[in-house]
Amino acid sequence: MATKPRFSFYLAQWFRQCWDNLGRIFLISVLLFITAAAAWSPMAAYLSWTDEKTLSPLPGFALLLVALTLGCWGMCLGWLALHREADRLLAFEDSGWVDFFRGMKQLAFPSLGYFLLVGGVGGVLVFNAAVYPRMLAEHPALRAVALAVTGWMLLFLGMVQVHLTAFLVHQDRPFPVALKRAAKVAIGRPFRSLFLLALQLLTLVLFFPPLCFILPGMVAMANQMSLAILLEEWKDPYEKTPEAMSAGV
């Protein structure tokens, strides 16, 4: 009877793979940094321009919204492309800077759904968490419940998006199918999901040179390794096959 690999074995394999592919991890992490800088350049230009001049509220808000949307969507697209290259490294496929940008082109459409989920739903939840303390200031019990529910939903969304990223780049399936499987993993593997989410949040906090040139690639390797182990446990009969899409699993 086969036994599930222990978490210590997973960590050992993760560090080994990262060490063996250190050069390529550095490359794709640098490419993510370049992508992030390009995605947020409209926001930087807007803030620089408005620092010296003023705009009327309507066009100013519209430009701010466009710049913010481009920045967030560009980050989502780069994050997916990073995971795609990590998945290729684990499959012992060659990877280079051209492949990274080719992956961005291929993932442009899936990244829209990913952006709407993470940015849209996550933005609404963050907004709710910000306004509940004032809106329910006179009802402390109701405020505590509302904040607790909102916090739990944000945590669950974070756990789902960790696996959603891995599924989107590893399996050629529609977005709803990948989302359903990611939610299933988040519920069935909560501790693994929390660990991967903590790594991702740590990378977000430490996304500055020189750490941003190595940590993102290592986190992407951890996410894709987790999915590979999971699919092996499932004995997934539909792995990368057209039958998976028609069966809706």
CSV table of C-alpha atoms in Angstrom, one decimal:
chain,number,residue,atom,x,y,z
A,1,MET,CA,0.0,0.0,0.0
A,2,ALA,CA,1.5,3.3,-1.1
A,3,THR,CA,1.9,6.0,1.5
A,4,LYS,CA,1.5,9.7,1.0
A,5,PRO,CA,4.8,11.6,1.0
A,6,ARG,CA,5.5,13.4,4.2
A,7,PHE,CA,5.7,17.2,4.4
A,8,SER,CA,9.4,17.0,5.2
A,9,PHE,CA,10.0,15.1,2.0
A,10,TYR,CA,8.1,17.7,0.1
A,11,LEU,CA,10.2,20.5,1.6
A,12,ALA,CA,13.4,18.6,0.9
A,13,GLN,CA,12.4,18.1,-2.8
A,14,TRP,CA,11.4,21.7,-3.1
A,15,PHE,CA,14.7,23.0,-1.9
A,16,ARG,CA,16.6,20.5,-4.1
A,17,GLN,CA,14.6,21.5,-7.2
A,18,CYS,CA,15.2,25.2,-6.4
A,19,TRP,CA,18.9,24.7,-6.0
A,20,ASP,CA,19.2,22.6,-9.2
A,21,ASN,CA,17.4,25.3,-11.2
A,22,LEU,CA,18.7,28.3,-9.3
A,23,GLY,CA,19.9,30.1,-12.5
A,24,ARG,CA,16.5,29.7,-14.3
A,25,ILE,CA,14.6,30.7,-11.2
A,26,PHE,CA,16.6,33.9,-11.0
A,27,LEU,CA,15.9,34.5,-14.7
A,28,ILE,CA,12.1,34.1,-14.5
A,29,SER,CA,12.0,36.1,-11.2
A,30,VAL,CA,13.8,39.0,-12.9
A,31,LEU,CA,11.4,38.8,-15.8
A,32,LEU,CA,8.5,39.0,-13.4
A,33,PHE,CA,10.0,42.1,-11.8
A,34,ILE,CA,10.3,43.6,-15.3
A,35,THR,CA,6.7,42.7,-16.0
A,36,ALA,CA,5.6,44.3,-12.7
A,37,ALA,CA,7.5,47.4,-13.4
A,38,ALA,CA,6.0,47.8,-16.9
A,39,ALA,CA,2.5,47.0,-15.6
A,40,TRP,CA,2.7,49.7,-12.9
A,41,SER,CA,4.4,52.3,-15.1
A,42,PRO,CA,1.0,53.9,-16.0
A,43,MET,CA,0.2,54.3,-12.3
A,44,ALA,CA,3.6,55.8,-11.7
A,45,ALA,CA,3.2,58.2,-14.6
A,46,TYR,CA,-0.3,59.2,-13.4
A,47,LEU,CA,1.0,59.9,-9.8
A,48,SER,CA,4.0,61.8,-11.1
A,49,TRP,CA,1.8,64.0,-13.4
A,50,THR,CA,-0.9,64.7,-10.7
A,51,ASP,CA,1.9,65.6,-8.2
A,52,GLU,CA,2.5,68.8,-10.2
A,53,LYS,CA,-0.9,69.4,-11.9
A,54,THR,CA,-4.5,68.9,-11.0
A,55,LEU,CA,-7.4,67.1,-12.8
A,56,SER,CA,-11.1,67.4,-12.5
A,57,PRO,CA,-12.7,64.6,-10.5
A,58,LEU,CA,-14.3,62.6,-13.4
A,59,PRO,CA,-11.3,62.2,-15.8
A,60,GLY,CA,-8.9,62.0,-12.9
A,61,PHE,CA,-10.8,59.1,-11.3
A,62,ALA,CA,-11.2,57.3,-14.7
A,63,LEU,CA,-7.4,57.6,-15.4
A,64,LEU,CA,-6.7,56.3,-11.9
A,65,LEU,CA,-9.0,53.4,-12.4
A,66,VAL,CA,-7.4,52.5,-15.7
A,67,ALA,CA,-3.9,52.7,-14.3
A,68,LEU,CA,-4.8,50.6,-11.3
A,69,THR,CA,-6.5,48.0,-13.5
A,70,LEU,CA,-3.5,47.7,-15.8
A,71,GLY,CA,-1.2,47.3,-12.9
A,72,CYS,CA,-3.2,44.6,-11.2
A,73,TRP,CA,-4.0,42.7,-14.4
A,74,GLY,CA,-0.3,42.9,-15.5
A,75,MET,CA,0.8,41.5,-12.2
A,76,CYS,CA,-1.7,38.6,-12.5
A,77,LEU,CA,-0.5,37.9,-16.0
A,78,GLY,CA,3.1,37.9,-15.0
A,79,TRP,CA,2.4,35.7,-11.9
A,80,LEU,CA,0.7,33.1,-14.2
A,81,ALA,CA,3.6,33.2,-16.6
A,82,LEU,CA,6.0,32.7,-13.8
A,83,HIS,CA,4.2,29.6,-12.7
A,84,ARG,CA,4.1,28.3,-16.2
A,85,GLU,CA,7.8,28.5,-16.4
A,86,ALA,CA,8.2,26.8,-13.0
A,87,ASP,CA,5.9,24.0,-14.3
A,88,ARG,CA,8.1,23.6,-17.3
A,89,LEU,CA,11.3,23.4,-15.1
A,90,LEU,CA,9.7,20.6,-13.1
A,91,ALA,CA,8.9,18.8,-16.3
A,92,PHE,CA,12.6,19.1,-17.3
A,93,GLU,CA,11.7,21.3,-20.3
A,94,ASP,CA,14.0,24.1,-21.5
A,95,SER,CA,12.9,27.6,-20.4
A,96,GLY,CA,14.2,31.0,-21.4
A,97,TRP,CA,13.1,34.6,-21.5
A,98,VAL,CA,11.4,34.2,-24.8
A,99,ASP,CA,9.3,31.3,-23.3
A,100,PHE,CA,8.2,33.6,-20.4
A,101,PHE,CA,6.7,36.2,-22.8
A,102,ARG,CA,5.2,33.5,-25.0
A,103,GLY,CA,3.5,32.2,-21.9
A,104,MET,CA,2.1,35.6,-21.2
A,105,LYS,CA,0.6,35.7,-24.6
A,106,GLN,CA,-1.0,32.2,-24.2
A,107,LEU,CA,-2.3,33.1,-20.7
A,108,ALA,CA,-3.8,36.5,-21.6
A,109,PHE,CA,-7.3,35.2,-21.6
A,110,PRO,CA,-7.2,33.0,-18.5
A,111,SER,CA,-5.5,35.8,-16.7
A,112,LEU,CA,-8.7,37.9,-17.1
A,113,GLY,CA,-10.8,35.5,-15.1
A,114,TYR,CA,-8.0,35.2,-12.6
A,115,PHE,CA,-7.8,39.0,-12.3
A,116,LEU,CA,-11.6,39.4,-11.9
A,117,LEU,CA,-11.7,36.8,-9.2
A,118,VAL,CA,-8.7,38.0,-7.2
A,119,GLY,CA,-9.0,41.7,-7.9
A,120,GLY,CA,-12.8,42.0,-8.1
A,121,VAL,CA,-13.9,39.7,-5.3
A,122,GLY,CA,-10.9,40.4,-3.2
A,123,GLY,CA,-11.3,44.2,-3.7
A,124,VAL,CA,-15.0,44.0,-2.6
A,125,LEU,CA,-14.0,42.1,0.5
A,126,VAL,CA,-11.2,44.5,1.4
A,127,PHE,CA,-13.6,47.4,0.9
A,128,ASN,CA,-16.2,45.8,3.2
A,129,ALA,CA,-13.5,45.2,5.9
A,130,ALA,CA,-12.6,48.9,5.7
A,131,VAL,CA,-16.2,50.3,5.9
A,132,TYR,CA,-17.7,47.8,8.5
A,133,PRO,CA,-16.0,49.4,11.5
A,134,ARG,CA,-17.6,52.8,10.7
A,135,MET,CA,-20.9,51.5,9.4
A,136,LEU,CA,-21.4,49.2,12.4
A,137,ALA,CA,-19.8,51.4,15.0
A,138,GLU,CA,-22.9,51.3,17.2
A,139,HIS,CA,-23.3,47.6,16.9
A,140,PRO,CA,-20.1,45.9,18.2
A,141,ALA,CA,-21.4,42.4,18.2
A,142,LEU,CA,-22.7,42.7,14.6
A,143,ARG,CA,-19.4,44.4,13.6
A,144,ALA,CA,-17.3,41.6,15.0
A,145,VAL,CA,-19.4,39.0,13.1
A,146,ALA,CA,-19.2,40.9,9.9
A,147,LEU,CA,-15.5,41.3,10.1
A,148,ALA,CA,-14.9,37.7,11.1
A,149,VAL,CA,-17.0,36.5,8.1
A,150,THR,CA,-15.2,38.9,5.8
A,151,GLY,CA,-11.8,37.8,7.1
A,152,TRP,CA,-12.7,34.2,6.6
A,153,MET,CA,-13.8,34.8,3.0
A,154,LEU,CA,-10.6,36.7,2.3
A,155,LEU,CA,-8.5,33.8,3.7
A,156,PHE,CA,-10.5,31.2,1.7
A,157,LEU,CA,-10.1,33.3,-1.4
A,158,GLY,CA,-6.4,33.4,-0.9
A,159,MET,CA,-6.2,29.6,-0.4
A,160,VAL,CA,-8.2,29.0,-3.5
A,161,GLN,CA,-6.2,31.3,-5.7
A,162,VAL,CA,-2.9,29.6,-4.7
A,163,HIS,CA,-4.2,26.3,-6.3
A,164,LEU,CA,-6.1,28.1,-9.1
A,165,THR,CA,-2.8,29.5,-10.4
A,166,ALA,CA,-1.2,26.1,-10.5
A,167,PHE,CA,-4.2,24.5,-12.2
A,168,LEU,CA,-4.5,27.2,-14.9
A,169,VAL,CA,-0.9,26.8,-16.1
A,170,HIS,CA,-0.6,23.1,-15.7
A,171,GLN,CA,-3.9,21.9,-17.3
A,172,ASP,CA,-5.6,23.2,-20.4
A,173,ARG,CA,-9.1,23.5,-19.0
A,174,PRO,CA,-11.8,26.1,-18.8
A,175,PHE,CA,-11.6,28.6,-16.0
A,176,PRO,CA,-14.7,27.3,-14.1
A,177,VAL,CA,-13.2,23.8,-14.1
A,178,ALA,CA,-9.9,25.0,-12.7
A,179,LEU,CA,-11.7,27.1,-10.1
A,180,LYS,CA,-13.8,24.2,-9.0
A,181,ARG,CA,-10.8,21.9,-8.6
A,182,ALA,CA,-8.8,24.7,-6.8
A,183,ALA,CA,-11.7,25.1,-4.3
A,184,LYS,CA,-11.8,21.4,-3.8
A,185,VAL,CA,-8.1,21.3,-2.9
A,186,ALA,CA,-8.4,24.3,-0.6
A,187,ILE,CA,-11.1,22.6,1.4
A,188,GLY,CA,-9.4,19.1,1.3
A,189,ARG,CA,-5.8,20.3,2.0
A,190,PRO,CA,-6.2,23.4,4.3
A,191,PHE,CA,-2.8,23.2,6.0
A,192,ARG,CA,-0.9,22.8,2.7
A,193,SER,CA,-3.0,25.7,1.3
A,194,LEU,CA,-2.2,27.9,4.3
A,195,PHE,CA,1.5,27.1,4.0
A,196,LEU,CA,1.6,28.1,0.3
A,197,LEU,CA,-0.5,31.2,0.9
A,198,ALA,CA,1.9,32.3,3.7
A,199,LEU,CA,4.8,31.9,1.2
A,200,GLN,CA,3.0,33.9,-1.3
A,201,LEU,CA,2.2,36.7,1.1
A,202,LEU,CA,5.8,36.7,2.3
A,203,THR,CA,6.9,37.2,-1.3
A,204,LEU,CA,4.5,40.1,-1.7
A,205,VAL,CA,5.8,41.8,1.4
A,206,LEU,CA,9.5,41.2,0.3
A,207,PHE,CA,9.0,42.1,-3.3
A,208,PHE,CA,12.0,44.4,-3.6
A,209,PRO,CA,15.6,43.9,-4.8
A,210,PRO,CA,17.4,41.6,-4.3
A,211,LEU,CA,14.8,39.3,-2.7
A,212,CYS,CA,12.4,39.8,-5.6
A,213,PHE,CA,14.9,38.2,-7.9
A,214,ILE,CA,14.7,34.8,-6.2
A,215,LEU,CA,11.7,34.4,-3.9
A,216,PRO,CA,8.9,34.6,-6.6
A,217,GLY,CA,10.4,31.7,-8.6
A,218,MET,CA,10.9,29.6,-5.4
A,219,VAL,CA,7.2,30.1,-4.5
A,220,ALA,CA,6.1,29.2,-8.0
A,221,MET,CA,8.1,26.0,-7.7
A,222,ALA,CA,6.5,25.2,-4.4
A,223,ASN,CA,3.0,25.7,-5.8
A,224,GLN,CA,3.6,23.6,-8.9
A,225,MET,CA,5.3,20.8,-6.9
A,226,SER,CA,2.3,20.7,-4.6
A,227,LEU,CA,0.0,20.3,-7.6
A,228,ALA,CA,2.2,17.6,-9.1
A,229,ILE,CA,2.1,15.6,-5.8
A,230,LEU,CA,-1.6,16.1,-5.5
A,231,LEU,CA,-2.3,14.8,-9.0
A,232,GLU,CA,-0.2,11.8,-8.3
A,233,GLU,CA,-2.2,11.1,-5.2
A,234,TRP,CA,-5.5,11.5,-7.2
A,235,LYS,CA,-4.2,9.2,-10.0
A,236,ASP,CA,-5.9,11.8,-12.2
A,237,PRO,CA,-7.1,9.9,-15.3
A,238,TYR,CA,-7.8,13.2,-17.2
A,239,GLU,CA,-4.4,14.8,-16.8
A,240,LYS,CA,-3.9,17.1,-19.8
A,241,THR,CA,-6.4,15.3,-22.0
A,242,PRO,CA,-9.4,16.6,-24.0
A,243,GLU,CA,-11.7,14.2,-22.0
A,244,ALA,CA,-11.2,16.3,-18.9
A,245,MET,CA,-12.7,19.3,-20.6
A,246,SER,CA,-15.7,17.4,-21.9
A,247,ALA,CA,-16.2,15.6,-18.5
A,248,GLY,CA,-16.1,18.9,-16.6
A,249,VAL,CA,-13.8,17.7,-13.9
